[in-house]
């Protein structure tokens, strides 16, 4: 079977000068249609119809034939039917003629071949590329605007509405004439939305350039009641920063998918590192993020070997594997050591909802206390504090205790809700609202400490483990009262009593220290560095 691709590419584009030869995504615009035709398993011959010397050079360098278009066929009023018919060699027999517009660079060769096969298998005269884009639309009848629908429905329930994309028209050779390429048996072939872009305006050009340069992003993250769940929250925040939908991997041996909460992101379980390597080798991400604490050099070498072109970014990593990463963010640590390691609170990624809350107003006296120790609380500080605050001496204070997704014995702790002045909550969605209602906080040295600082809430803090002892931001110099790793209950309670009685002036001084750090701009700084790789 002889199938000829004809690619029309004249020089005289007025809307976008030199449109067909503009460099988009490292190649001239016309490169993409020629490349698809060359890589097609069904197209046997290719001809580019042009009056542009530059297009001719590009086509010839790519190894395809050029038909020099007569000036009479280059005007704005000339139909494409005439151009295509003129380019088809008359000394050969053809089965199908495939018109391929150079203005559809996002089309994939697999889609093109599937459409050609569809035309052949169904003995169709013509198949036209289209996208199904149903919308509530209006037309005009008797001089009046009238709806093109009988019932207002959500878009997904509207009947199909196919719009041509211009990517291809597949025609039997017998129906191609100077006046038409459309036969009696006609159908459309639906192409994916990301392959439907047609370059007609500068806005289209910008959109296509963005699509062709689009990142592919993978994120590997784990969290549990020992490791904590701050990594999970950060991974989900990061995922929202890309203009694509990242694949988020987690190890089924380390992470319960419940810790991700109600998310619409792509969550993909893997059973160990070997399986992660295998899927990464298949996907070939352009950006890959590790949020798994300490990495080994062997792990990083393995990751680089299966994705040699990927930019690899690690978060909260103080392992030897950092030397193989392209970028490392350690917001919880203060020492950088190497140029590609960015440390300190200015790289903290604040939760989106916190950006809409102002620092609290320091009231004359303490009335409400916020207590939370992140997603896991392995030291069971929540349990210990609940045993303290249920005493009569604290009945005049209100306590809000928030338990995280990875906390054990939640049901037992929820029993403390029987006390009028204690509210125990689990996995809340309105954290900044709850925090902002309180006068002081009690927390550990992870993510929650940063959130309390953003809101200017004077807080005492404890470390959950040896690693948290190295977290530098939640410290006395920055406005917290840090009392160490696993302090005795009497130390915790004595500090609680002190905080409850702190004067307004003392709490204002603490707040001033807390607010002296720019914790809201970390997201922008992190993404700027990632996108600059």
Coordinates of C-alpha atoms in Angstrom, one line a residue:
X1 CA 0.0 0.0 0.0
X2 CA 1.3 3.4 -1.0
X3 CA 0.5 6.2 1.4
X4 CA 1.7 9.7 0.7
X5 CA 2.1 12.4 3.3
X6 CA 1.8 16.0 1.9
X7 CA 3.0 18.7 4.3
X8 CA 2.0 22.2 3.1
X9 CA 4.3 25.0 4.4
X10 CA 4.2 28.3 2.6
X11 CA 6.4 31.2 3.5
X12 CA 3.8 34.0 3.7
X13 CA 2.3 33.7 7.1
X14 CA 1.2 37.2 8.1
X15 CA -0.1 36.6 11.6
X16 CA 3.2 35.0 12.8
X17 CA 6.0 35.9 10.4
X18 CA 8.3 32.9 9.6
X19 CA 5.9 30.7 11.5
X20 CA 6.9 27.4 10.0
X21 CA 10.6 27.9 10.6
X22 CA 10.5 29.4 14.1
X23 CA 12.4 27.4 16.7
X24 CA 10.0 25.9 19.2
X25 CA 11.2 23.3 21.7
X26 CA 14.7 23.2 20.1
X27 CA 13.4 22.5 16.5
X28 CA 11.7 24.5 13.7
X29 CA 7.9 24.2 13.8
X30 CA 7.8 22.2 10.6
X31 CA 10.3 19.7 12.0
X32 CA 7.5 18.0 14.1
X33 CA 5.2 17.1 11.2
X34 CA 8.1 15.9 9.0
X35 CA 9.4 13.8 12.0
X36 CA 6.0 12.2 12.5
X37 CA 5.7 11.3 8.9
X38 CA 9.2 9.8 8.9
X39 CA 8.5 7.8 12.0
X40 CA 5.1 6.6 10.9
X41 CA 4.9 2.8 10.3
X42 CA 2.3 3.3 7.5
X43 CA 3.3 6.4 5.5
X44 CA 5.6 5.3 2.6
X45 CA 6.4 8.7 1.0
X46 CA 6.6 12.3 2.1
X47 CA 6.5 15.6 0.1
X48 CA 6.7 19.1 1.5
X49 CA 4.9 21.7 -0.6
X50 CA 6.5 25.1 -0.1
X51 CA 7.7 28.4 -1.6
X52 CA 10.1 29.0 1.3
X53 CA 13.9 28.4 0.7
X54 CA 14.3 27.9 4.4
X55 CA 11.6 25.2 4.6
X56 CA 13.1 23.5 1.5
X57 CA 16.5 23.4 3.3
X58 CA 15.0 21.9 6.5
X59 CA 13.0 19.3 4.5
X60 CA 15.9 18.3 2.4
X61 CA 18.2 18.0 5.4
X62 CA 15.7 15.7 7.0
X63 CA 15.7 13.6 3.9
X64 CA 12.3 14.2 2.4
X65 CA 11.2 15.5 -1.1
X66 CA 10.2 19.0 -1.8
X67 CA 7.6 20.2 -4.3
X68 CA 8.2 23.9 -5.1
X69 CA 4.8 25.5 -5.0
X70 CA 3.8 27.9 -7.8
X71 CA 3.2 31.5 -6.8
X72 CA -0.5 31.1 -8.0
X73 CA -1.0 28.6 -5.1
X74 CA 0.5 30.8 -2.4
X75 CA -2.2 33.4 -1.9
X76 CA -4.4 33.8 1.2
X77 CA -7.5 32.9 -0.8
X78 CA -6.1 29.6 -2.2
X79 CA -7.7 26.5 -0.7
X80 CA -5.6 23.7 0.8
X81 CA -7.4 21.3 -1.5
X82 CA -5.7 22.8 -4.6
X83 CA -2.3 22.9 -2.8
X84 CA -2.5 19.2 -1.9
X85 CA -3.7 18.0 -5.3
X86 CA -0.9 20.0 -7.0
X87 CA 1.8 18.3 -4.8
X88 CA 0.7 14.7 -5.4
X89 CA 2.9 13.1 -8.1
X90 CA 0.8 12.1 -11.1
X91 CA 3.1 9.4 -12.4
X92 CA 2.5 7.0 -9.4
X93 CA -0.5 5.2 -8.0
X94 CA -1.5 6.1 -4.4
X95 CA -3.9 4.5 -2.0
X96 CA -4.1 7.3 0.6
X97 CA -3.0 11.0 0.8
X98 CA -2.4 12.3 4.3
X99 CA -2.4 16.0 4.7
X100 CA -0.3 17.0 7.7
X101 CA -0.2 20.6 8.9
X102 CA 3.1 21.9 10.3
X103 CA 1.0 23.9 12.8
X104 CA 0.2 20.8 14.9
X105 CA 3.5 20.0 16.5
X106 CA 2.1 18.2 19.6
X107 CA 0.6 15.4 17.6
X108 CA 2.1 12.0 18.4
X109 CA 3.1 9.5 15.7
X110 CA 1.2 6.8 17.5
X111 CA -2.0 8.8 17.2
X112 CA -1.3 9.5 13.5
X113 CA -0.8 5.8 12.7
X114 CA -3.8 4.8 14.7
X115 CA -6.0 7.2 12.6
X116 CA -4.6 5.9 9.3
X117 CA -5.3 2.4 10.4
X118 CA -8.8 3.4 11.4
X119 CA -9.4 4.8 7.9
X120 CA -8.1 1.7 6.2
X121 CA -9.9 -0.8 8.4
X122 CA -13.2 1.0 8.0
X123 CA -12.8 1.6 4.3
X124 CA -13.4 5.3 4.8
X125 CA -12.9 8.0 2.1
X126 CA -11.8 10.6 4.6
X127 CA -10.8 10.8 8.2
X128 CA -10.3 14.2 9.9
X129 CA -8.5 14.9 13.2
X130 CA -10.8 16.3 15.8
X131 CA -11.2 16.9 19.5
X132 CA -14.4 16.3 21.4
X133 CA -15.1 19.6 23.1
X134 CA -18.7 19.9 24.2
X135 CA -19.7 23.2 25.6
X136 CA -22.8 25.2 26.2
X137 CA -22.9 27.2 23.0
X138 CA -25.1 29.7 21.2
X139 CA -26.0 30.3 17.5
X140 CA -28.1 32.8 15.6
X141 CA -31.5 32.2 14.1
X142 CA -33.7 34.9 12.5
X143 CA -31.5 37.6 13.8
X144 CA -31.7 36.3 17.4
X145 CA -29.1 34.5 19.6
X146 CA -30.4 31.1 20.4
X147 CA -28.9 28.2 22.4
X148 CA -27.5 25.2 20.6
X149 CA -28.8 22.9 23.3
X150 CA -32.1 21.9 24.7
X151 CA -31.1 21.4 28.3
X152 CA -28.3 23.0 30.4
X153 CA -26.1 20.2 31.5
X154 CA -22.6 19.9 33.0
X155 CA -20.0 19.6 30.2
X156 CA -19.4 15.9 30.8
X157 CA -23.0 15.2 30.2
X158 CA -23.4 17.1 27.0
X159 CA -23.5 15.3 23.6
X160 CA -20.3 15.0 21.7
X161 CA -19.2 18.1 19.8
X162 CA -16.2 17.5 17.5
X163 CA -14.0 20.3 16.4
X164 CA -11.4 19.9 13.7
X165 CA -7.8 20.3 14.9
X166 CA -6.1 20.7 11.6
X167 CA -3.5 18.1 12.4
X168 CA -4.3 15.7 9.6
X169 CA -6.8 14.8 6.9
X170 CA -6.6 11.3 5.6
X171 CA -8.1 10.8 2.2
X172 CA -8.3 8.1 -0.3
X173 CA -6.3 9.2 -3.3
X174 CA -9.3 8.7 -5.5
X175 CA -11.2 11.6 -3.8
X176 CA -8.4 14.1 -3.8
X177 CA -9.0 16.8 -6.4
X178 CA -8.2 20.6 -6.7
X179 CA -11.6 21.3 -5.1
X180 CA -11.9 18.7 -2.3
X181 CA -10.4 16.0 -0.2
X182 CA -13.7 14.9 1.3
X183 CA -15.4 11.7 0.0
X184 CA -18.8 10.3 0.8
X185 CA -17.7 8.0 3.7
X186 CA -16.4 10.5 6.2
X187 CA -15.5 10.2 9.9
X188 CA -13.5 12.1 12.5
X189 CA -10.7 10.6 14.6
X190 CA -10.6 12.0 18.1
X191 CA -7.1 13.0 19.3
X192 CA -6.1 13.7 22.9
X193 CA -6.5 17.2 24.1
X194 CA -2.7 17.7 24.5
X195 CA -2.3 16.8 20.8
X196 CA -4.9 19.1 19.5
X197 CA -3.0 22.4 19.6
X198 CA -3.0 24.4 16.4
X199 CA -0.6 27.3 16.0
X200 CA -2.5 30.3 14.6
X201 CA -1.7 33.1 17.0
X202 CA 1.2 34.1 19.2
X203 CA -0.8 32.9 22.2
X204 CA -1.0 29.5 20.4
X205 CA 2.8 29.6 19.8
X206 CA 3.5 30.2 23.5
X207 CA 1.1 27.4 24.5
X208 CA 2.8 25.0 22.1
X209 CA 6.2 26.0 23.3
X210 CA 5.2 25.3 26.9
X211 CA 3.8 21.9 25.9
X212 CA 6.9 20.8 24.0
X213 CA 9.1 21.9 26.9
X214 CA 6.8 20.3 29.5
X215 CA 8.5 18.6 32.4
X216 CA 7.7 15.0 33.3
X217 CA 7.9 14.8 37.1
X218 CA 8.2 11.9 39.5
X219 CA 8.2 12.1 43.3
X220 CA 9.3 9.4 45.7
X221 CA 8.1 9.9 49.3
X222 CA 7.5 7.9 52.4
X223 CA 6.0 8.6 55.7
X224 CA 4.9 6.7 58.8
X225 CA 4.6 7.0 62.6
X226 CA 8.4 6.7 63.0
X227 CA 9.6 8.8 60.1
X228 CA 6.8 11.3 60.4
X229 CA 4.4 12.6 57.8
X230 CA 5.8 16.1 57.0
X231 CA 7.4 14.6 53.9
X232 CA 4.0 13.6 52.7
X233 CA 2.5 17.1 53.1
X234 CA 5.5 18.6 51.4
X235 CA 5.3 16.2 48.5
X236 CA 1.7 17.1 47.9
X237 CA 2.5 20.8 48.1
X238 CA 5.3 20.4 45.6
X239 CA 3.1 18.4 43.3
X240 CA 0.7 21.4 43.0
X241 CA 3.6 23.6 41.9
X242 CA 4.2 21.9 38.5
X243 CA 2.2 22.5 35.4
X244 CA 1.8 18.8 35.0
X245 CA 0.4 16.0 37.2
X246 CA 3.4 14.3 38.8
X247 CA 3.6 10.6 39.5
X248 CA 3.9 10.2 43.3
X249 CA 5.6 6.9 44.4
X250 CA 5.6 5.4 47.8
X251 CA 7.0 2.1 49.2
X252 CA 4.2 -0.3 50.4
X253 CA 6.6 -1.6 53.0
X254 CA 7.1 1.8 54.6
X255 CA 4.0 3.9 53.9
X256 CA 0.2 3.4 54.4
X257 CA -1.6 5.2 51.5
X258 CA -4.0 6.6 54.1
X259 CA -1.4 9.2 55.2
X260 CA -1.9 10.9 51.8
X261 CA -5.4 11.8 52.8
X262 CA -8.0 12.7 50.2
X263 CA -5.8 13.7 47.2
X264 CA -6.4 13.5 43.4
X265 CA -2.7 13.2 42.6
X266 CA -1.4 10.0 41.0
X267 CA -0.3 7.8 43.9
X268 CA 1.7 4.8 42.7
X269 CA 2.8 2.0 45.1
X270 CA 6.1 0.2 44.6
X271 CA 7.4 -2.8 46.4
X272 CA 11.0 -1.9 47.1
X273 CA 13.7 0.0 45.3
X274 CA 14.1 -2.5 42.5
X275 CA 10.6 -1.8 41.3
X276 CA 11.1 1.9 41.6
X277 CA 14.1 1.7 39.4
X278 CA 12.2 -0.3 36.8
X279 CA 9.3 2.1 36.5
X280 CA 11.7 5.1 36.4
X281 CA 13.6 3.5 33.6
X282 CA 10.4 3.2 31.6
X283 CA 9.1 6.7 32.4
X284 CA 12.4 8.7 32.0
X285 CA 11.3 11.7 34.1
X286 CA 12.9 15.0 33.4
X287 CA 12.6 15.9 37.1
X288 CA 12.7 13.4 40.0
X289 CA 12.2 14.4 43.6
X290 CA 13.2 12.3 46.6
X291 CA 11.6 13.1 50.0
X292 CA 12.7 10.1 51.9
X293 CA 15.2 11.5 54.5
X294 CA 18.8 10.2 54.2
X295 CA 19.8 8.7 50.8
X296 CA 22.8 6.4 50.2
X297 CA 25.2 6.9 47.4
X298 CA 24.3 3.5 46.0
X299 CA 20.6 4.5 45.8
X300 CA 21.5 7.7 44.0
X301 CA 23.9 6.0 41.6
X302 CA 21.2 3.5 40.8
X303 CA 18.7 6.2 40.2
X304 CA 21.1 8.1 37.9
X305 CA 21.8 5.0 35.9
X306 CA 18.2 4.4 35.0
X307 CA 17.4 8.1 34.4
X308 CA 20.7 9.6 33.1
X309 CA 19.0 12.8 31.8
X310 CA 16.8 13.5 34.9
X311 CA 17.4 16.3 37.3
X312 CA 17.3 14.8 40.7
X313 CA 16.3 16.9 43.7
X314 CA 16.4 15.7 47.3
X315 CA 14.6 17.1 50.4
X316 CA 15.7 16.9 54.0
X317 CA 18.7 14.7 53.0
X318 CA 21.9 14.7 55.1
X319 CA 23.2 11.4 53.7
X320 CA 26.1 10.6 51.4
X321 CA 23.8 10.4 48.5
X322 CA 23.5 14.2 48.4
X323 CA 26.7 14.5 46.4
X324 CA 24.9 12.8 43.5
X325 CA 21.9 15.0 43.6
X326 CA 21.5 18.1 41.3
X327 CA 19.9 20.0 44.1
X328 CA 19.2 19.5 47.8
X329 CA 16.9 21.4 50.0
X330 CA 17.3 21.1 53.8
X331 CA 14.9 23.7 55.2
X332 CA 15.2 22.1 58.7
X333 CA 19.0 22.3 58.8
X334 CA 21.3 25.3 58.8
X335 CA 24.5 24.0 57.3
X336 CA 24.9 23.9 53.5
X337 CA 28.4 22.6 52.9
X338 CA 28.2 22.4 49.1
X339 CA 26.9 24.9 46.5
X340 CA 24.0 22.6 45.4
X341 CA 22.8 22.2 49.0
X342 CA 20.3 24.9 50.0
X343 CA 19.7 24.9 53.8
X344 CA 17.8 27.0 56.2
X345 CA 14.2 28.2 56.9
X346 CA 14.1 30.3 53.7
X347 CA 13.5 27.1 51.8
X348 CA 10.6 26.0 53.9
X349 CA 7.5 25.3 51.8
X350 CA 4.5 26.8 53.6
X351 CA 1.1 25.2 53.2
X352 CA -1.0 27.2 50.8
X353 CA -3.8 27.9 53.3
X354 CA -1.4 29.6 55.7
X355 CA -0.6 32.2 53.1
X356 CA -4.1 33.7 53.7
X357 CA -3.7 34.2 57.5
X358 CA -2.2 37.1 59.2
X359 CA -0.2 36.8 62.4
X360 CA -2.3 36.5 65.6
X361 CA -3.0 39.5 67.8
X362 CA -1.3 39.0 71.1
X363 CA -4.0 39.3 73.7
X364 CA -3.7 40.5 77.3
X365 CA -3.7 37.0 78.7
X366 CA -3.5 33.4 77.5
X367 CA -6.9 31.8 77.1
X368 CA -6.4 29.1 74.4
X369 CA -3.5 26.7 73.8
X370 CA -2.8 24.8 70.6
X371 CA -1.1 21.4 70.9
X372 CA 0.1 19.3 68.0
X373 CA 3.1 17.1 67.3
X374 CA 2.9 16.5 63.5
X375 CA 1.5 13.5 61.8
X376 CA 3.0 10.7 63.9
X377 CA 4.2 11.9 67.4
X378 CA 6.4 8.8 68.1
X379 CA 7.3 10.2 71.6
X380 CA 3.6 10.3 72.5
X381 CA 3.8 13.9 73.7
X382 CA 0.1 14.3 72.9
X383 CA -0.7 11.5 75.3
X384 CA 1.5 13.0 78.0
X385 CA 0.1 16.5 77.7
X386 CA -3.5 15.3 77.7
X387 CA -2.8 13.6 81.1
X388 CA -1.5 16.9 82.4
X389 CA -4.1 19.3 81.1
X390 CA -7.1 17.4 82.4
X391 CA -6.2 18.4 85.9
X392 CA -8.3 20.9 87.7
X393 CA -5.6 23.6 87.8
X394 CA -6.0 24.0 84.0
X395 CA -9.8 24.1 83.8
X396 CA -9.9 27.8 83.1
X397 CA -7.9 27.4 79.9
X398 CA -9.1 26.0 76.6
X399 CA -6.9 23.4 74.9
X400 CA -7.0 22.4 71.2
X401 CA -5.1 19.1 70.6
X402 CA -4.7 18.0 67.0
X403 CA -3.6 14.4 66.2
X404 CA -2.1 13.5 62.8
X405 CA -2.8 10.8 60.3
X406 CA -0.1 8.5 61.5
X407 CA -0.8 8.8 65.2
X408 CA -1.4 5.5 67.1
X409 CA -4.1 5.0 69.8
X410 CA -6.3 7.8 68.4
X411 CA -9.5 6.4 69.7
X412 CA -8.2 6.4 73.3
X413 CA -7.0 10.0 73.0
X414 CA -10.4 11.1 71.6
X415 CA -11.9 10.2 75.0
X416 CA -10.4 13.3 76.4
X417 CA -13.2 15.2 74.6
X418 CA -15.3 14.5 77.7
X419 CA -13.6 17.4 79.4
X420 CA -15.3 20.7 78.7
X421 CA -12.0 22.6 78.2
X422 CA -10.3 20.1 75.9
X423 CA -11.0 19.6 72.2
X424 CA -9.2 16.6 70.6
X425 CA -9.3 16.6 66.8
X426 CA -7.9 14.1 64.2
X427 CA -6.5 14.9 60.8
X428 CA -8.0 18.4 60.5
X429 CA -8.2 20.4 57.2
X430 CA -8.5 23.8 58.9
X431 CA -5.1 23.9 60.7
X432 CA -4.4 27.6 60.3
X433 CA -7.9 28.5 61.5
X434 CA -7.4 26.4 64.6
X435 CA -3.9 27.8 65.3
X436 CA -5.0 31.4 64.8
X437 CA -7.7 31.0 67.5
X438 CA -5.0 30.2 70.1
X439 CA -2.6 32.3 72.1
X440 CA 0.3 29.9 72.6
X441 CA 1.4 26.6 71.1
X442 CA 3.2 23.4 72.0
X443 CA 4.8 21.3 69.3
X444 CA 7.8 19.4 68.0
X445 CA 10.6 20.7 65.8
X446 CA 9.1 19.8 62.4
X447 CA 6.6 21.3 60.0
X448 CA 4.1 22.4 62.7
X449 CA 6.8 24.6 64.3
X450 CA 7.2 26.5 61.1
X451 CA 3.4 27.0 60.8
X452 CA 3.2 28.4 64.3
X453 CA 6.0 30.8 63.5
X454 CA 4.3 32.0 60.3
X455 CA 1.3 32.9 62.5
X456 CA 3.5 34.5 65.2
X457 CA 2.2 32.2 67.9
X458 CA 4.7 32.0 70.9
X459 CA 5.4 28.3 71.4
X460 CA 7.4 25.7 73.4
X461 CA 8.9 22.8 71.5
X462 CA 10.4 19.3 72.0
X463 CA 12.3 17.0 69.6
X464 CA 10.8 13.7 68.6
X465 CA 14.1 12.0 67.8
X466 CA 17.9 12.5 67.4
X467 CA 17.4 13.8 63.8
X468 CA 15.0 16.5 65.0
X469 CA 17.6 17.6 67.5
X470 CA 19.6 18.8 64.4
X471 CA 16.6 20.9 63.2
X472 CA 17.9 24.4 63.7
X473 CA 15.0 26.8 63.2
X474 CA 12.8 25.8 66.1
X475 CA 15.1 27.2 68.8
X476 CA 15.3 29.9 71.5
X477 CA 17.0 32.4 69.3
X478 CA 14.1 32.4 66.9
X479 CA 11.4 32.9 69.4
X480 CA 10.6 29.3 70.6
X481 CA 11.3 27.8 74.0
X482 CA 13.0 24.5 73.1
X483 CA 13.3 22.0 75.9
X484 CA 15.1 19.1 74.2
X485 CA 14.5 15.5 73.3
X486 CA 12.0 13.5 75.4
X487 CA 12.2 15.8 78.5
X488 CA 10.7 14.7 81.8
X489 CA 7.1 15.4 82.4
X490 CA 7.9 17.8 85.2
X491 CA 10.0 19.9 82.8
X492 CA 7.2 19.9 80.2
X493 CA 4.6 20.9 82.8
X494 CA 6.8 23.6 84.4
X495 CA 7.2 25.2 81.0
X496 CA 3.5 24.9 80.3
X497 CA 2.7 26.7 83.5
X498 CA 5.3 29.4 82.6
X499 CA 3.8 29.9 79.1
X500 CA 0.2 30.1 80.5
X501 CA 1.3 33.0 82.8
X502 CA 3.5 34.8 80.2
X503 CA 2.8 38.5 80.1
X504 CA 1.5 40.2 77.0
X505 CA 4.8 42.0 76.6
X506 CA 6.9 38.8 76.8
X507 CA 4.7 37.1 74.2
X508 CA 5.0 40.1 71.9
X509 CA 8.8 39.8 72.1
X510 CA 8.6 36.1 71.2
X511 CA 6.2 37.0 68.3
X512 CA 8.6 39.6 67.0
X513 CA 11.4 37.0 66.8
X514 CA 9.1 34.5 65.1
X515 CA 8.0 36.9 62.5
X516 CA 11.6 38.1 61.7
X517 CA 12.0 35.2 59.2
X518 CA 10.5 35.1 55.7
X519 CA 8.7 31.7 55.8
X520 CA 6.1 32.6 53.2
X521 CA 8.5 33.0 50.3
X522 CA 10.2 29.6 50.5
X523 CA 7.8 28.0 47.9
X524 CA 8.8 30.6 45.3
X525 CA 12.5 30.3 46.0
X526 CA 12.5 26.5 45.8
X527 CA 10.5 26.3 42.6
X528 CA 12.7 29.0 41.0
X529 CA 15.8 26.9 41.7
X530 CA 14.2 23.7 40.5
X531 CA 13.0 25.3 37.2
X532 CA 16.5 26.8 36.6
X533 CA 18.2 23.4 36.5

